[in-house]
PDB file of C-alpha atoms and ligand atoms in Angstrom:
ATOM      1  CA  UNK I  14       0.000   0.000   0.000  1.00 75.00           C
ATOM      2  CA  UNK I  15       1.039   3.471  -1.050  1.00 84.00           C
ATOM      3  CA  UNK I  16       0.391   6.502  -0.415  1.00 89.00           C
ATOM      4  CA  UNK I  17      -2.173   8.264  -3.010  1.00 91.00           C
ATOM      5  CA  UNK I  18       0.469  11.314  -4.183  1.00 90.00           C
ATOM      6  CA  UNK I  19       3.341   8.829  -3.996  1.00 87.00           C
ATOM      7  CA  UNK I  20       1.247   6.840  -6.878  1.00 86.00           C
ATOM      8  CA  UNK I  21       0.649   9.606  -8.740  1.00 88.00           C
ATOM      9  CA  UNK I  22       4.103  11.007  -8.946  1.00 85.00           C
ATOM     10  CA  UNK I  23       5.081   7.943  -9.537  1.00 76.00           C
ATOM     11  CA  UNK I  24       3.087   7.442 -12.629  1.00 78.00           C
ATOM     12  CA  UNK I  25       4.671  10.612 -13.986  1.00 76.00           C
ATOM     13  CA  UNK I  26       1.103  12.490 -13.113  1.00 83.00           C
ATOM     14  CA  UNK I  27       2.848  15.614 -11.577  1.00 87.00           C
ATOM     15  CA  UNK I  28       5.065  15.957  -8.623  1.00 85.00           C
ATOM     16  CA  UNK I  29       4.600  14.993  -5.384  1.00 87.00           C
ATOM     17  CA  UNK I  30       4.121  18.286  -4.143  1.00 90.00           C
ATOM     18  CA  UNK I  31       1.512  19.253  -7.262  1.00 92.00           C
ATOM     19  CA  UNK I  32      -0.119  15.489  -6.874  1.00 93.00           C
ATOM     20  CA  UNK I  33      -1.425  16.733  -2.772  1.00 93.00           C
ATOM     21  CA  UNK I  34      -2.602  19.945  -4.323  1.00 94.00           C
ATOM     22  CA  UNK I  35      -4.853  18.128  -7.231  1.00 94.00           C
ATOM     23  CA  UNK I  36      -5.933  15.781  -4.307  1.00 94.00           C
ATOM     24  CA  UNK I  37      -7.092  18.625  -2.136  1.00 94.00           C
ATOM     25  CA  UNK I  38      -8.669  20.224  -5.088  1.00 95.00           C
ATOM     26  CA  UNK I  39     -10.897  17.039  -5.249  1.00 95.00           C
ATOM     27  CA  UNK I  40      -9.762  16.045  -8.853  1.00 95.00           C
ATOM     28  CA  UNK I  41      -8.670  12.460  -7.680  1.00 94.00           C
ATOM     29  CA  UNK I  42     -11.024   9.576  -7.612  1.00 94.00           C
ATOM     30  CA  UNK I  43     -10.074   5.958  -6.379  1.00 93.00           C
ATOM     31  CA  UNK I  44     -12.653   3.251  -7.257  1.00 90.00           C
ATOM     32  CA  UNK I  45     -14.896   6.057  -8.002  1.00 93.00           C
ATOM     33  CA  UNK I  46     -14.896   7.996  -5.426  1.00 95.00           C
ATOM     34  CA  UNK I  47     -13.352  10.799  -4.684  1.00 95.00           C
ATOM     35  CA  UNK I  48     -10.759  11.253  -2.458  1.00 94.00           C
ATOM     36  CA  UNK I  49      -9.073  14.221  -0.947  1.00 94.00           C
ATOM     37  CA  UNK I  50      -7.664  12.929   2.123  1.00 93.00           C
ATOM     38  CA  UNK I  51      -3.521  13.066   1.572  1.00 91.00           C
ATOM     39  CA  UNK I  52      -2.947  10.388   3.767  1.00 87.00           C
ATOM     40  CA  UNK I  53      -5.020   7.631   1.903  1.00 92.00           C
ATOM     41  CA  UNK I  54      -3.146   4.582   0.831  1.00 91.00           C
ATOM     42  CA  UNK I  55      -4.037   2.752  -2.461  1.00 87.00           C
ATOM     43  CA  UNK I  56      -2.476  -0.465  -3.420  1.00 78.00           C
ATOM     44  CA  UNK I  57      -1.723  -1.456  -7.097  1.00 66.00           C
ATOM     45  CA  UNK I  58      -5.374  -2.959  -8.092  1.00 72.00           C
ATOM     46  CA  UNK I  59      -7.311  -0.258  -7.322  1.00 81.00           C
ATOM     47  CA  UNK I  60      -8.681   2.040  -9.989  1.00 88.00           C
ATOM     48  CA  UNK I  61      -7.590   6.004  -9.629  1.00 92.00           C
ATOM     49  CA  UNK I  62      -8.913   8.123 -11.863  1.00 92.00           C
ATOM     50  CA  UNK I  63      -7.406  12.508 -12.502  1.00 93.00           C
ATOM     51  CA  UNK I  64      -9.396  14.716 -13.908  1.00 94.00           C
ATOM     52  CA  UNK I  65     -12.072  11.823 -15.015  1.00 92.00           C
ATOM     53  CA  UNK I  66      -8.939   9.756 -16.392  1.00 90.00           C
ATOM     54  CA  UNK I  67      -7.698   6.829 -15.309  1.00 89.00           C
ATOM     55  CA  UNK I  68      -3.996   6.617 -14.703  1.00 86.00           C
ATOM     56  CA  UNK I  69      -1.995   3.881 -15.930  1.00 76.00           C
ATOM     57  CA  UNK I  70       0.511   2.766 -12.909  1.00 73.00           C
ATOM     58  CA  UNK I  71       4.583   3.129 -13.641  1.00 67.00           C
ATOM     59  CA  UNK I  72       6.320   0.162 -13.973  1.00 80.00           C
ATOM     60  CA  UNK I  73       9.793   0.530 -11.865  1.00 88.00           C
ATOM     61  CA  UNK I  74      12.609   1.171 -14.258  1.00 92.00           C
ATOM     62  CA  UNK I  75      16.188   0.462 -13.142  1.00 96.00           C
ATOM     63  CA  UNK I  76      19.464   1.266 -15.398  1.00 98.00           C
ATOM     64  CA  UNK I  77      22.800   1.500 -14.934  1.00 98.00           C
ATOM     65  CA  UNK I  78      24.897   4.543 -16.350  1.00 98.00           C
ATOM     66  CA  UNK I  79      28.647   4.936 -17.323  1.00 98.00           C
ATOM     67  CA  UNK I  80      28.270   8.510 -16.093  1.00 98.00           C
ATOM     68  CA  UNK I  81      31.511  10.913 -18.109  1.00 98.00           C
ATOM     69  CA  UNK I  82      33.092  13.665 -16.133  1.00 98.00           C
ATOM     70  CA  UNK I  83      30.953  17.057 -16.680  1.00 97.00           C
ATOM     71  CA  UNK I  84      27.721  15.891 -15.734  1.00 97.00           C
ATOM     72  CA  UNK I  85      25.799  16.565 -12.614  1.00 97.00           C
ATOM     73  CA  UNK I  86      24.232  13.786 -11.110  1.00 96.00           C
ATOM     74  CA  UNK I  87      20.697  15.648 -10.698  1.00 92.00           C
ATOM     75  CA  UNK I  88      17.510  15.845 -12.614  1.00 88.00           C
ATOM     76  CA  UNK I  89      18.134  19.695 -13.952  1.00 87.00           C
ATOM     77  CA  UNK I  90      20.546  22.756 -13.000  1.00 88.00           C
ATOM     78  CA  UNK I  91      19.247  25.915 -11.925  1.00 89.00           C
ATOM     79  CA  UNK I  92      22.667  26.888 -14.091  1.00 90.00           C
ATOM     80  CA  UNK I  93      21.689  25.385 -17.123  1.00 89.00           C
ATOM     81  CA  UNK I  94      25.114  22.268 -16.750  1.00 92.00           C
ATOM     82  CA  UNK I  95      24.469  19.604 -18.426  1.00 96.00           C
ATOM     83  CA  UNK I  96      23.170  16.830 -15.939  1.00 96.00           C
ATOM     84  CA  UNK I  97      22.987  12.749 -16.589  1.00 97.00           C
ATOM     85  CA  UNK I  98      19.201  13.376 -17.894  1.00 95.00           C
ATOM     86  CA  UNK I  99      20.695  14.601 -21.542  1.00 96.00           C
ATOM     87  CA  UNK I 100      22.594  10.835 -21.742  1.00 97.00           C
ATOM     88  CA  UNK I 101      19.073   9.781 -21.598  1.00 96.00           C
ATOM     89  CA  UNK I 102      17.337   8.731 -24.841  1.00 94.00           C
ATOM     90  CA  UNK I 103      14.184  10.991 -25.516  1.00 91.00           C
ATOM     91  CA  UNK I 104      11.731   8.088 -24.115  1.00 87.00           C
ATOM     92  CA  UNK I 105      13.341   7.741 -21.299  1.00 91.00           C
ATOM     93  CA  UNK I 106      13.483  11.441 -20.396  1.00 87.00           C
ATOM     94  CA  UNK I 107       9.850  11.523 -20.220  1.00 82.00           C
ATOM     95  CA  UNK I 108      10.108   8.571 -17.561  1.00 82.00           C
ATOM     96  CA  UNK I 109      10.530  10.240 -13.667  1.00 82.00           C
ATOM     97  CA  UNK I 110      14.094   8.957 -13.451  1.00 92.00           C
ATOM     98  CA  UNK I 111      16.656   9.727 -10.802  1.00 92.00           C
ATOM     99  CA  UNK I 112      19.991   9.111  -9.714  1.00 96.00           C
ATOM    100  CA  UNK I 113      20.790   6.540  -6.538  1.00 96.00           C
ATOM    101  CA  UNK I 114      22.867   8.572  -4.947  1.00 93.00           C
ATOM    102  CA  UNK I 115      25.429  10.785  -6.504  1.00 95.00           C
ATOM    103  CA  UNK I 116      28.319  11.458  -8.224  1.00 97.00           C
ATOM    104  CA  UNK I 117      30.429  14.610  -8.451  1.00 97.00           C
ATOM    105  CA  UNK I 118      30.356  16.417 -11.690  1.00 97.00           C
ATOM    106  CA  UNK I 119      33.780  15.742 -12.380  1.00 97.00           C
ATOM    107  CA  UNK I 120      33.695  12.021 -11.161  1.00 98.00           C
ATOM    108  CA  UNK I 121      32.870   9.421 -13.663  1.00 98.00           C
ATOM    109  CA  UNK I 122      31.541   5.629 -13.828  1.00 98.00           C
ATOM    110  CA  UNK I 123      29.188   3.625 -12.505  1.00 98.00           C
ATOM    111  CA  UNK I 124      25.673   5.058 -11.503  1.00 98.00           C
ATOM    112  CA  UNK I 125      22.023   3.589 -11.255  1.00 98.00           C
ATOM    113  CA  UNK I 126      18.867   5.509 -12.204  1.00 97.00           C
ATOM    114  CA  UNK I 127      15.423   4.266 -11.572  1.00 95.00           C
ATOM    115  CA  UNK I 128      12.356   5.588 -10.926  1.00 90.00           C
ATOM    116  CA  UNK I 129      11.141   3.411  -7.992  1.00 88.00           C
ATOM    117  CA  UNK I 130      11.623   5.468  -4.604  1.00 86.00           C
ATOM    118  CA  UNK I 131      11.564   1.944  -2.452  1.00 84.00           C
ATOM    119  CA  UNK I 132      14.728   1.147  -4.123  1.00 90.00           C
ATOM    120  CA  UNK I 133      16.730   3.800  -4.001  1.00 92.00           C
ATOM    121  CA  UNK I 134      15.889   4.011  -0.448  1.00 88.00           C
ATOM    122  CA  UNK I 135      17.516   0.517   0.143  1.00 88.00           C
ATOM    123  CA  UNK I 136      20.167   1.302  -1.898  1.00 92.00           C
ATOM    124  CA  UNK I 137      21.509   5.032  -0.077  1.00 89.00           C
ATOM    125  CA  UNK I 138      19.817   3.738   3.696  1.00 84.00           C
ATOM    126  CA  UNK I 139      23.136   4.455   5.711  1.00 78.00           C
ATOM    127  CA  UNK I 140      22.526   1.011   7.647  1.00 82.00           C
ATOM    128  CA  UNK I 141      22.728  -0.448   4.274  1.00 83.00           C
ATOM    129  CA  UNK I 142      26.741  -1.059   3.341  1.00 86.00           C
ATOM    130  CA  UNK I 143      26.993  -2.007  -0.120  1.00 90.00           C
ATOM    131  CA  UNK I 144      30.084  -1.909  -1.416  1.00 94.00           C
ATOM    132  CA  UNK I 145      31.233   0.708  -3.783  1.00 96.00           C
ATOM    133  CA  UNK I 146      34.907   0.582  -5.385  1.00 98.00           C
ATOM    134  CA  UNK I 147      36.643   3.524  -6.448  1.00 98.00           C
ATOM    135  CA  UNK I 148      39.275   3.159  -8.994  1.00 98.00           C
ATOM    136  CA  UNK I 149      41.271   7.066  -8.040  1.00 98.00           C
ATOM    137  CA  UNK I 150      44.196   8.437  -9.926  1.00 98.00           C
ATOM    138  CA  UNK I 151      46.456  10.530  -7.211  1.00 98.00           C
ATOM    139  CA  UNK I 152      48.754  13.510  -8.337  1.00 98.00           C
ATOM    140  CA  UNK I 153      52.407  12.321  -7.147  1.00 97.00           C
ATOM    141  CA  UNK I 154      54.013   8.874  -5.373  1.00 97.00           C
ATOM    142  CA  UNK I 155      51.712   7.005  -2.954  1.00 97.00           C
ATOM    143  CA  UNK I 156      54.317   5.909  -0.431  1.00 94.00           C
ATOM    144  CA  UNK I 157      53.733   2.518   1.219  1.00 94.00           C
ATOM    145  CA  UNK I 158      53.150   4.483   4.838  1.00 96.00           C
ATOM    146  CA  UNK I 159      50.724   6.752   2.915  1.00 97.00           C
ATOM    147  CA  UNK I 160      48.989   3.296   2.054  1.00 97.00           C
ATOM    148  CA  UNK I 161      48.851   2.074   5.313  1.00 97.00           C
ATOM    149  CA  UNK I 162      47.328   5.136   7.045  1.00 97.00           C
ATOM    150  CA  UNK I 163      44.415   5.122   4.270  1.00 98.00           C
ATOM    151  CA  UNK I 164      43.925   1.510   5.192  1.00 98.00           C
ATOM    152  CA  UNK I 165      43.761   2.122   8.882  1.00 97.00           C
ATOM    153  CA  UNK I 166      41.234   5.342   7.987  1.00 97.00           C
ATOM    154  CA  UNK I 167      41.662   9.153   7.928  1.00 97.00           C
ATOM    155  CA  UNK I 168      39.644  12.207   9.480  1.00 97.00           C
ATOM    156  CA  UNK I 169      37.742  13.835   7.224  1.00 96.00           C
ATOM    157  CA  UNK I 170      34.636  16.426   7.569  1.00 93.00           C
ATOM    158  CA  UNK I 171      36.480  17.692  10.764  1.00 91.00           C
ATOM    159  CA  UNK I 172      35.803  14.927  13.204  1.00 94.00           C
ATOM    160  CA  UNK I 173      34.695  11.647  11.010  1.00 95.00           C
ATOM    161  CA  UNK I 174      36.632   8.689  11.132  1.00 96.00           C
ATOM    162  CA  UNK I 175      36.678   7.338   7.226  1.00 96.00           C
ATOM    163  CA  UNK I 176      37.649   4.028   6.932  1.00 96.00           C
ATOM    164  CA  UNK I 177      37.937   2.560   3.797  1.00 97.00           C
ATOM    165  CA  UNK I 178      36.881  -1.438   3.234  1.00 97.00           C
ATOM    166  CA  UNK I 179      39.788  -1.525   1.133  1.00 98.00           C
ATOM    167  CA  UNK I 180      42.622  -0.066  -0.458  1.00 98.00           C
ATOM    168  CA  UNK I 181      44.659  -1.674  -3.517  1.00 98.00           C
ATOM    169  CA  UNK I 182      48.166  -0.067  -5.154  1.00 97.00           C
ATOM    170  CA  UNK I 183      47.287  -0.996  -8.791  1.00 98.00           C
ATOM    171  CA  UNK I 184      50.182   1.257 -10.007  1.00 97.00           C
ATOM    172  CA  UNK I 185      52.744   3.366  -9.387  1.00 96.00           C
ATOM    173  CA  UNK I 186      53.616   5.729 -12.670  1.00 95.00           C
ATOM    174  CA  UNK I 187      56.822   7.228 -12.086  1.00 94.00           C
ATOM    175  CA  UNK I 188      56.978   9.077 -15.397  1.00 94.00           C
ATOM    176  CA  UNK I 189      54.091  10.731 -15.229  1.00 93.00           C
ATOM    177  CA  UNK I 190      54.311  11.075 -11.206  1.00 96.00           C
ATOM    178  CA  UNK I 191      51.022   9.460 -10.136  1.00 97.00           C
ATOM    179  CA  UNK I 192      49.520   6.681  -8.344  1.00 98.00           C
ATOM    180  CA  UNK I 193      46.792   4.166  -9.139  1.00 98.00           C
ATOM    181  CA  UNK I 194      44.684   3.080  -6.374  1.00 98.00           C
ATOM    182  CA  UNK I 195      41.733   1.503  -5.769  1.00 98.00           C
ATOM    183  CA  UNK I 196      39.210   2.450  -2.708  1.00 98.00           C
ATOM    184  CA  UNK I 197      36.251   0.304  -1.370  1.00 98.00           C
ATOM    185  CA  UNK I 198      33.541   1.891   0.976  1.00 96.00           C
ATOM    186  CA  UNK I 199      30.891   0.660   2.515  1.00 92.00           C
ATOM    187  CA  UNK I 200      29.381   4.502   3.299  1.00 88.00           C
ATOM    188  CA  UNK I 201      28.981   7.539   1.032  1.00 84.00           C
ATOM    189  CA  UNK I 202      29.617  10.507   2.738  1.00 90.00           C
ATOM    190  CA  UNK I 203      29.701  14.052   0.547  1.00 92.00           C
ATOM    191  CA  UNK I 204      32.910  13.814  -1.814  1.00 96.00           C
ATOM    192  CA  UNK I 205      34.349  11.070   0.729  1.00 97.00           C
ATOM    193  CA  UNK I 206      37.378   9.612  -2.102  1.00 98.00           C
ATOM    194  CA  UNK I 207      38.546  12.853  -2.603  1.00 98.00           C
ATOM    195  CA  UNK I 208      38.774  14.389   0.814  1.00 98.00           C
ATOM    196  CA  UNK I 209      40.046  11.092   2.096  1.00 98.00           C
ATOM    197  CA  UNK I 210      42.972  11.593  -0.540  1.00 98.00           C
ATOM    198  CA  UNK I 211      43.551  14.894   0.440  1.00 98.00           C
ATOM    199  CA  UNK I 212      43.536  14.229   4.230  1.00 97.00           C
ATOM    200  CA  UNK I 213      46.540  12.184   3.183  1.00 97.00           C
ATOM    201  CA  UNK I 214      48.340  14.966   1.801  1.00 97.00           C
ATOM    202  CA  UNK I 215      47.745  13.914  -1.957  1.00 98.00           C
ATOM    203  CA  UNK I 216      45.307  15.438  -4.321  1.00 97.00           C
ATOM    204  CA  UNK I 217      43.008  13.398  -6.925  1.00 98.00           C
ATOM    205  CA  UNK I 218      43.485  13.686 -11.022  1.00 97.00           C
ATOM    206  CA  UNK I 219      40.378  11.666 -11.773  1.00 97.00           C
ATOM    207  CA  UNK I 220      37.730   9.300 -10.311  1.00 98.00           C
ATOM    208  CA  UNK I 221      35.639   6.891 -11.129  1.00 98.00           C
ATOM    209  CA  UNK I 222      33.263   4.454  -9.809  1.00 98.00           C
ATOM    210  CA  UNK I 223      33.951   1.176 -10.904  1.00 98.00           C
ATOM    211  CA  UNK I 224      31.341  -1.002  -9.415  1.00 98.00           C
ATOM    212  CA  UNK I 225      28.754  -1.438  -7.370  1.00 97.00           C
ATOM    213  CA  UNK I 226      28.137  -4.201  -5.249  1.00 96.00           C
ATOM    214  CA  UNK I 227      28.434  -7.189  -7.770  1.00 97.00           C
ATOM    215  CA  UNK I 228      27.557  -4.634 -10.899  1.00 98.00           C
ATOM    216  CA  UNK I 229      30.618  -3.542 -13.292  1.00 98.00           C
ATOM    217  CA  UNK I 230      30.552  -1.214 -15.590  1.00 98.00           C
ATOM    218  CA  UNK I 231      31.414  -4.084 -18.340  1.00 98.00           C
ATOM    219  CA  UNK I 232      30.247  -3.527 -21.742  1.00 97.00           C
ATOM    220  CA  UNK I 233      28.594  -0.131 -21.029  1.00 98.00           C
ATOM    221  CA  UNK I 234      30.677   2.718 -22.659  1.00 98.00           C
ATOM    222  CA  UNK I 235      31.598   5.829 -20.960  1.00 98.00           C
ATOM    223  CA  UNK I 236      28.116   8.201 -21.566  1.00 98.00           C
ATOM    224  CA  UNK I 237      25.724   5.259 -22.295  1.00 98.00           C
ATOM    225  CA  UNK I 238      23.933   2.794 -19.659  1.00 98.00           C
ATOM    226  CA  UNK I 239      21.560  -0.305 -19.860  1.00 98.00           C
ATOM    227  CA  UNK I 240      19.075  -1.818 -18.662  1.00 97.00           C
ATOM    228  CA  UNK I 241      19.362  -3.496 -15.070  1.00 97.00           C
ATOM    229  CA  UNK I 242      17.787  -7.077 -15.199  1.00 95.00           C
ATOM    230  CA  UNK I 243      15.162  -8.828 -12.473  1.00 90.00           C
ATOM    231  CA  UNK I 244      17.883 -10.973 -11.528  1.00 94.00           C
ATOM    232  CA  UNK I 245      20.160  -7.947 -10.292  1.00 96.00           C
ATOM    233  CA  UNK I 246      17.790  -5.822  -8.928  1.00 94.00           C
ATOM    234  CA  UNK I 247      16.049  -8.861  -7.081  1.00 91.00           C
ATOM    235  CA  UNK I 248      20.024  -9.450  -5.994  1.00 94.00           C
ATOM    236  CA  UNK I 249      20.919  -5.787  -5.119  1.00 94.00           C
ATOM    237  CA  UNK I 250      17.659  -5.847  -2.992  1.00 88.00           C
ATOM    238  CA  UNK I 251      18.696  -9.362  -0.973  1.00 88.00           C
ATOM    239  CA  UNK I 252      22.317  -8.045  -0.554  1.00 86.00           C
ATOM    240  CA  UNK I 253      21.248  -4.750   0.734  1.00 82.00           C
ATOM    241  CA  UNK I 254      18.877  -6.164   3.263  1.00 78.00           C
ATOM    242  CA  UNK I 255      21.218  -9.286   4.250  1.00 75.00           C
ATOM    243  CA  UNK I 256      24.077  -6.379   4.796  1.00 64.00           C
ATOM    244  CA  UNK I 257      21.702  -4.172   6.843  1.00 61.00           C
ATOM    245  CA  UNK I 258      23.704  -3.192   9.986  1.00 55.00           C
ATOM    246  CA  UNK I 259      21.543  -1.621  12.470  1.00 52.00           C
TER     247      UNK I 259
HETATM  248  N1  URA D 280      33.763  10.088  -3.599  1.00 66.07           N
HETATM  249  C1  URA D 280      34.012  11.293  -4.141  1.00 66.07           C
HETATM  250  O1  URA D 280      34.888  12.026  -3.683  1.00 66.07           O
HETATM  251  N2  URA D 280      33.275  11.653  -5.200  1.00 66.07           N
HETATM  252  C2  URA D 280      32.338  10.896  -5.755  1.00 66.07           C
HETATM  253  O2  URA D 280      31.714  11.301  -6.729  1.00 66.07           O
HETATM  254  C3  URA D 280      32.084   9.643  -5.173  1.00 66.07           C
HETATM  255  C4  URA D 280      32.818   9.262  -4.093  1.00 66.07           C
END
């Protein structure tokens, strides 16, 4: 059971905001009767009719984006940057879609969009610890003692102990004076690779999200994304609730 608005926004009727105010204006009718109480909770068989028309029910959408760097991870700017919605192909602009979670405009890889609120809930729940890996290129040498400190966690945000689930030297470029790494975290705090890095000392040259939980970003080019199949969201849903920590 769901709540009236939440069904309407969620069959791309209007926002949720917009869907209370067409409620209170008595335009909604479920099973033929109208309803304008904000609270009331519909389930997927009933029949809700706006404006004298019925509505036909989303279906829940789930893809997975190779996000490029210069993108914002939102729906639309206020400043007119180019956000993940103009990767989208026209019919699936017109779909509610949204990011789970975020990346940072200049941060790259591996991002799901859906349009089904119940999942992306599971997914970003900070109880939930799904593993996300991080595959950074650092400006300069990453000595070994560097290496270890990151392993053992750093402070970031002032006073928050960021402890990475794992940290891999994949390589050390001495002619071009960087490092390689790859980061694992369980959590998703604002920006966390980056200011993790630079609580080391180091700064980052690029970053991208290489997986997520068990997905890869295999055989989806950078700027294009597929769809998710049953199987994996039915698997990112068990894995998220069997790795609840509460
Ligand atoms: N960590 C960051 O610093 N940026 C991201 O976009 C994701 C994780």
């Amino acid at each position: 059971m769901e709540r009236l608005q939440k069904v309407l926004a969620q069959a791309n009727i209007a926002s949720r905001r917009k869907s209370e105010e067409m409620i209170l204006e008595g335009r909604v009718k479920v099973n033929g009767k109208v309803i304008t109480e904000l609270g009331f909770k519909v389930n997927k068989t009933d029949d809700i009719e706006v404006d004298g028309k019925p509505i036909k029910l989303a279906e829940h959408l789930y893809f997975l984006l190779n996000k490029p760097t210069g993108f914002l991870s939102t729906v639309k700017d206020d400043k007119g940057r180019r956000t993940i919605m103009d990767l989208l192909e026209p019919a699936h602009k017109e779909i509610r879609l949204y990011p789970v979670g975020r990346l940072d405009y200049d941060t790259a890889g591996l991002l799901l969009l859906t349009n089904d609120g119940d999942f992306t809930n599971h997914m970003t729940h900070p109880s939930y610890h799904i593993e996300k890996e991080y595959l950074v290129r650092v400006k300069g040498i990453v000595i070994r003692k560097k290496i270890v400190e990151l392993r053992k966690g750093v402070t970031i945000d002032k006073n928050y102990h960021a402890k990475p689930k794992a940290v891999r030297l994949i390589e050390l470029n001495k002619d071009h004076q960087s490092t390689l790494l790859s980061i694992t975290l369980v959590e998703g705090k604002n920006k966390q690779v980056r200011k993790m890095i630079e609580a080391l000392g180091y700064q980052v040259k690029n970053l991208t999200r290489v997986r997520y939980d068990f997905l890869t970003l295999d055989g989806v080019e950078r700027g294009t994304y597929r769809p998710l199949k049953i199987h994996e969201v039915k698997k990112l849903y068990a894995h998220s609730i069997a790795k609840r920590i509460d």
